Amino acid sequence: MGEFLLLMISAILVNNILLIRFLGNCPFLGVSKSMDTATGMGMAVIFVLTLAGMITWLVHHYILVPLDLTYLRTIAFILVIATLVQFVEMVIQKTAPPLYEALGIYLPLITTNCAVLGVAIINVDEGYDLITAIFFSFASACGFALALVLMAGMRERFALVEIPKAFEGTAIGLITAGLIALAFSGFMGLV
Amino acid sequence: MASLRAEFTKGLWQSLPPFRLVLGLCPTLAVTTTGINGMGMGLATTFVLIFSNLFVSLLRRFIPTQVRIASFIVIIASFVVIVELLMQAYFYQLFTVLGIFIPLIVVNCIILGRAEAFASKNNPIRSLADGMGIGLGFTLSLLVLGSIRELLGAGTLLYYDAARPGFHIMWASFEPFAFMLKPPGAFVALGILLAFMNLISQIQAQRGGGR
């Protein structure tokens, strides 16, 4: 259990997927303007990323490797992710309408979130076994949600302060992200 | 001819990819630790962008609207695999440095964005010009951002590997500002560059009398 705890801390704090590995930055700056959207997006990413991490691992080890087609990894993974997202959307819509209300609009966006494909590729490149891969996907997604919510909390306060004209919008968002990343690099050496 | 030039040049300032469109940020932030890395990433993306634009445009009458996004992704992913294999064969050093960000060109929103917003509505020649313009803009942005970070963070310019160390143009007692090469430095450098571009646009707008 100890190693899973280490993996969890490493994926959430030390190698945060958004701030240190730079995966999924478009939604990071796009949907971090209010707390509600940030939590919604964070939840949707945790859900899809964990599922996608598991399924792409299975596809890689039981379909691509036996058929010697590993060079088609990128195409296979992105198709699996796109299908999965569509499928999850339909299932949630039928079975849990309130959840669909909350996550609905964020689900399609996740297809082109590079965090999902990125984590799937890291799982395979690092040679994780199935349990570790699922655990790593879940922990990475939690790190994503954490950074997104932190960022949204800070950006909500921008409404109250005066920002130099040239820095308005994305520019100040990027610099804030830089400061959060700086805080996170304080965790370096923890694991 | 004039409109073709307009399609090409709009990618260089008006809708300069990482700055104006705020798309494709992940590779922009992650690989720009040196100018050459940034340029390599930019060229790989440009290659995919040009060919995906061309093929999406050629096939635009045959792709049913309902499944267009999935079709675009398949077209884009095919060219990404081609780039991946080509770089592995001929630019192995760059391939290892860029690592995971080469397969991730598939989910670069710039490419899917151009396919959806431009190539699926315009003829192949115009789409080609659009792809080249946006691709060149992206490459130049990454080269500039990479060079700034490299110059401040390591004091060199155009460093490739130990055999081709580029130029040392900083003075001898220059203390490298290692923060710029770290992840937080990437965010701050891009943020300041973006603010600088906003400033230039504002000054231009004032000079032109709000033109």
CSV table of C-alpha atoms in Angstrom, one decimal, chain B:
chain,number,residue,atom,x,y,z
B,1,MET,CA,-4.1,36.1,-55.3
B,2,ALA,CA,-4.5,38.9,-52.8
B,3,SER,CA,-7.0,36.8,-50.8
B,4,LEU,CA,-4.5,33.9,-50.8
B,5,ARG,CA,-1.9,36.2,-49.3
B,6,ALA,CA,-4.4,37.3,-46.7
B,7,GLU,CA,-5.1,33.7,-45.7
B,8,PHE,CA,-1.4,33.2,-45.3
B,9,THR,CA,-0.5,36.3,-43.4
B,10,LYS,CA,-3.3,36.3,-40.9
B,11,GLY,CA,-1.6,33.4,-39.1
B,12,LEU,CA,1.4,35.7,-38.5
B,13,TRP,CA,-0.2,38.4,-36.5
B,14,GLN,CA,-4.0,38.7,-36.4
B,15,SER,CA,-4.5,35.1,-35.3
B,16,LEU,CA,-1.1,34.1,-34.2
B,17,PRO,CA,-1.8,30.7,-32.7
B,18,PRO,CA,-0.6,30.4,-29.1
B,19,PHE,CA,-1.0,34.1,-28.3
B,20,ARG,CA,-4.1,35.3,-30.1
B,21,LEU,CA,-6.1,32.1,-30.2
B,22,VAL,CA,-4.8,30.8,-26.8
B,23,LEU,CA,-4.8,27.3,-28.2
B,24,GLY,CA,-2.1,24.6,-28.2
B,25,LEU,CA,-0.7,25.8,-24.9
B,26,CYS,CA,0.7,22.5,-23.7
B,27,PRO,CA,3.5,22.1,-26.3
B,28,THR,CA,4.1,25.8,-26.2
B,29,LEU,CA,4.8,25.7,-22.5
B,30,ALA,CA,6.4,22.3,-22.2
B,31,VAL,CA,9.0,22.1,-25.0
B,32,THR,CA,10.3,25.6,-25.2
B,33,THR,CA,13.3,25.1,-23.0
B,34,THR,CA,15.5,25.9,-26.0
B,35,GLY,CA,14.9,27.7,-29.3
B,36,ILE,CA,15.7,24.6,-31.3
B,37,ASN,CA,13.3,22.4,-29.3
B,38,GLY,CA,10.5,25.0,-29.8
B,39,MET,CA,11.2,25.2,-33.5
B,40,GLY,CA,11.3,21.4,-33.9
B,41,MET,CA,7.9,21.1,-32.2
B,42,GLY,CA,6.6,23.9,-34.4
B,43,LEU,CA,7.8,22.3,-37.6
B,44,ALA,CA,6.3,18.9,-36.7
B,45,THR,CA,3.0,20.6,-35.9
B,46,THR,CA,3.2,22.6,-39.1
B,47,PHE,CA,3.7,19.4,-41.2
B,48,VAL,CA,0.6,17.8,-39.6
B,49,LEU,CA,-1.4,21.0,-39.9
B,50,ILE,CA,-0.6,21.5,-43.7
B,51,PHE,CA,-1.5,17.9,-44.6
B,52,SER,CA,-4.6,17.6,-42.4
B,53,ASN,CA,-5.9,20.9,-43.8
B,54,LEU,CA,-5.3,19.7,-47.3
B,55,PHE,CA,-6.9,16.3,-46.8
B,56,VAL,CA,-9.9,17.6,-44.8
B,57,SER,CA,-10.5,20.1,-47.6
B,58,LEU,CA,-10.2,17.5,-50.3
B,59,LEU,CA,-12.6,15.2,-48.5
B,60,ARG,CA,-15.0,17.9,-47.3
B,61,ARG,CA,-17.8,16.9,-49.7
B,62,PHE,CA,-17.6,13.2,-48.7
B,63,ILE,CA,-17.5,13.4,-44.9
B,64,PRO,CA,-21.0,13.3,-43.4
B,65,THR,CA,-21.6,16.2,-41.0
B,66,GLN,CA,-22.5,13.9,-38.0
B,67,VAL,CA,-19.2,12.1,-37.9
B,68,ARG,CA,-17.0,14.9,-39.1
B,69,ILE,CA,-15.0,15.4,-35.8
B,70,ALA,CA,-14.2,11.7,-35.6
B,71,SER,CA,-13.1,11.7,-39.3
B,72,PHE,CA,-10.9,14.8,-38.8
B,73,ILE,CA,-9.3,13.1,-35.8
B,74,VAL,CA,-8.5,10.0,-37.8
B,75,ILE,CA,-6.9,12.1,-40.6
B,76,ILE,CA,-4.9,14.1,-38.1
B,77,ALA,CA,-3.8,11.0,-36.2
B,78,SER,CA,-2.5,9.4,-39.4
B,79,PHE,CA,-0.2,12.3,-40.1
B,80,VAL,CA,0.9,12.4,-36.5
B,81,VAL,CA,2.0,8.8,-36.8
B,82,ILE,CA,3.9,9.6,-40.0
B,83,VAL,CA,5.7,12.5,-38.2
B,84,GLU,CA,6.4,10.3,-35.2
B,85,LEU,CA,8.0,7.6,-37.3
B,86,LEU,CA,10.0,10.1,-39.5
B,87,MET,CA,11.4,11.9,-36.5
B,88,GLN,CA,12.3,8.6,-34.8
B,89,ALA,CA,14.3,7.7,-37.9
B,90,TYR,CA,16.0,11.0,-38.8
B,91,PHE,CA,15.9,13.3,-35.8
B,92,TYR,CA,16.3,10.9,-32.9
B,93,GLN,CA,17.8,13.5,-30.5
B,94,LEU,CA,14.8,15.9,-31.0
B,95,PHE,CA,12.5,12.9,-30.8
B,96,THR,CA,13.7,11.9,-27.3
B,97,VAL,CA,13.6,15.5,-26.1
B,98,LEU,CA,10.1,16.2,-27.3
B,99,GLY,CA,8.9,12.8,-26.1
B,100,ILE,CA,5.3,12.5,-25.3
B,101,PHE,CA,4.4,15.8,-27.0
B,102,ILE,CA,4.8,14.3,-30.5
B,103,PRO,CA,1.9,11.9,-30.2
B,104,LEU,CA,0.1,14.6,-28.4
B,105,ILE,CA,0.0,16.7,-31.6
B,106,VAL,CA,-3.2,14.8,-32.3
B,107,VAL,CA,-5.0,16.7,-29.5
B,108,ASN,CA,-3.5,20.1,-30.3
B,109,CYS,CA,-6.6,22.2,-30.5
B,110,ILE,CA,-5.1,24.4,-33.2
B,111,ILE,CA,-5.1,21.6,-35.8
B,112,LEU,CA,-8.7,20.4,-35.1
B,113,GLY,CA,-9.7,24.0,-34.8
B,114,ARG,CA,-8.4,24.9,-38.3
B,115,ALA,CA,-9.9,21.7,-39.8
B,116,GLU,CA,-13.3,22.5,-38.3
B,117,ALA,CA,-13.3,26.3,-38.8
B,118,PHE,CA,-11.5,26.6,-42.1
B,119,ALA,CA,-10.5,23.5,-44.1
B,120,SER,CA,-14.0,22.0,-44.0
B,121,LYS,CA,-15.5,25.1,-45.6
B,122,ASN,CA,-12.8,26.2,-48.1
B,123,ASN,CA,-11.0,24.8,-51.2
B,124,PRO,CA,-7.7,22.9,-51.0
B,125,ILE,CA,-5.5,25.8,-52.2
B,126,ARG,CA,-6.8,28.2,-49.6
B,127,SER,CA,-6.7,25.6,-46.9
B,128,LEU,CA,-3.1,24.9,-47.8
B,129,ALA,CA,-2.2,28.6,-47.5
B,130,ASP,CA,-4.1,28.8,-44.2
B,131,GLY,CA,-2.3,25.8,-42.8
B,132,MET,CA,1.1,27.2,-43.8
B,133,GLY,CA,0.4,30.6,-42.3
B,134,ILE,CA,-0.9,29.3,-39.0
B,135,GLY,CA,1.9,26.7,-38.9
B,136,LEU,CA,4.6,29.3,-39.6
B,137,GLY,CA,3.1,31.6,-36.9
B,138,PHE,CA,3.1,28.7,-34.4
B,139,THR,CA,6.7,27.8,-35.3
B,140,LEU,CA,8.0,31.4,-35.0
B,141,SER,CA,6.1,31.9,-31.6
B,142,LEU,CA,7.7,28.7,-30.2
B,143,LEU,CA,11.1,29.7,-31.6
B,144,VAL,CA,10.9,33.2,-30.0
B,145,LEU,CA,9.6,31.9,-26.6
B,146,GLY,CA,12.2,29.1,-26.6
B,147,SER,CA,15.0,31.5,-27.4
B,148,ILE,CA,14.0,34.0,-24.7
B,149,ARG,CA,13.8,31.2,-22.1
B,150,GLU,CA,17.1,29.7,-23.3
B,151,LEU,CA,18.9,33.0,-23.4
B,152,LEU,CA,17.8,34.0,-19.8
B,153,GLY,CA,17.9,30.5,-18.4
B,154,ALA,CA,21.2,29.2,-19.8
B,155,GLY,CA,22.8,32.1,-21.6
B,156,THR,CA,23.0,30.3,-24.9
B,157,LEU,CA,21.2,30.7,-28.2
B,158,LEU,CA,20.2,27.9,-30.6
B,159,TYR,CA,21.8,25.1,-28.5
B,160,TYR,CA,21.2,21.7,-30.1
B,161,ASP,CA,23.5,19.2,-28.4
B,162,ALA,CA,27.0,19.0,-27.0
B,163,ALA,CA,28.5,18.8,-30.5
B,164,ARG,CA,26.5,21.9,-31.7
B,165,PRO,CA,26.3,24.1,-28.7
B,166,GLY,CA,25.0,27.2,-30.5
B,167,PHE,CA,26.2,30.6,-29.5
B,168,HIS,CA,27.2,32.1,-26.1
B,169,ILE,CA,26.1,35.6,-26.5
B,170,MET,CA,25.8,36.7,-22.9
B,171,TRP,CA,28.7,38.3,-21.2
B,172,ALA,CA,31.2,36.1,-19.3
B,173,SER,CA,30.1,36.8,-15.8
B,174,PHE,CA,26.4,36.3,-16.7
B,175,GLU,CA,24.6,34.3,-14.0
B,176,PRO,CA,22.0,32.0,-15.7
B,177,PHE,CA,18.5,32.6,-14.5
B,178,ALA,CA,17.6,28.9,-14.0
B,179,PHE,CA,14.0,29.8,-13.0
B,180,MET,CA,13.2,30.4,-16.7
B,181,LEU,CA,13.9,26.8,-17.7
B,182,LYS,CA,11.7,25.4,-14.9
B,183,PRO,CA,7.9,24.9,-15.4
B,184,PRO,CA,6.9,28.1,-13.5
B,185,GLY,CA,9.2,30.1,-15.7
B,186,ALA,CA,7.3,28.9,-18.8
B,187,PHE,CA,4.0,30.3,-17.5
B,188,VAL,CA,5.5,33.6,-16.5
B,189,ALA,CA,7.5,34.0,-19.7
B,190,LEU,CA,4.5,33.3,-21.9
B,191,GLY,CA,2.3,35.6,-19.8
B,192,ILE,CA,4.7,38.5,-20.1
B,193,LEU,CA,5.2,37.9,-23.8
B,194,LEU,CA,1.4,37.9,-24.3
B,195,ALA,CA,1.0,41.2,-22.2
B,196,PHE,CA,3.7,42.7,-24.4
B,197,MET,CA,1.8,41.8,-27.6
B,198,ASN,CA,-1.4,43.3,-26.1
B,199,LEU,CA,0.5,46.5,-25.4
B,200,ILE,CA,1.8,46.7,-29.0
B,201,SER,CA,-1.8,46.2,-30.3
B,202,GLN,CA,-3.1,48.9,-28.0
B,203,ILE,CA,-0.4,51.3,-29.1
B,204,GLN,CA,-1.2,50.5,-32.8
B,205,ALA,CA,-4.9,51.0,-32.2
B,206,GLN,CA,-4.3,54.4,-30.6
B,207,ARG,CA,-2.0,55.5,-33.4
B,208,GLY,CA,-4.5,54.4,-36.0
B,209,GLY,CA,-7.1,56.6,-34.3
B,210,GLY,CA,-9.1,53.5,-33.3
B,211,ARG,CA,-9.0,52.2,-36.9
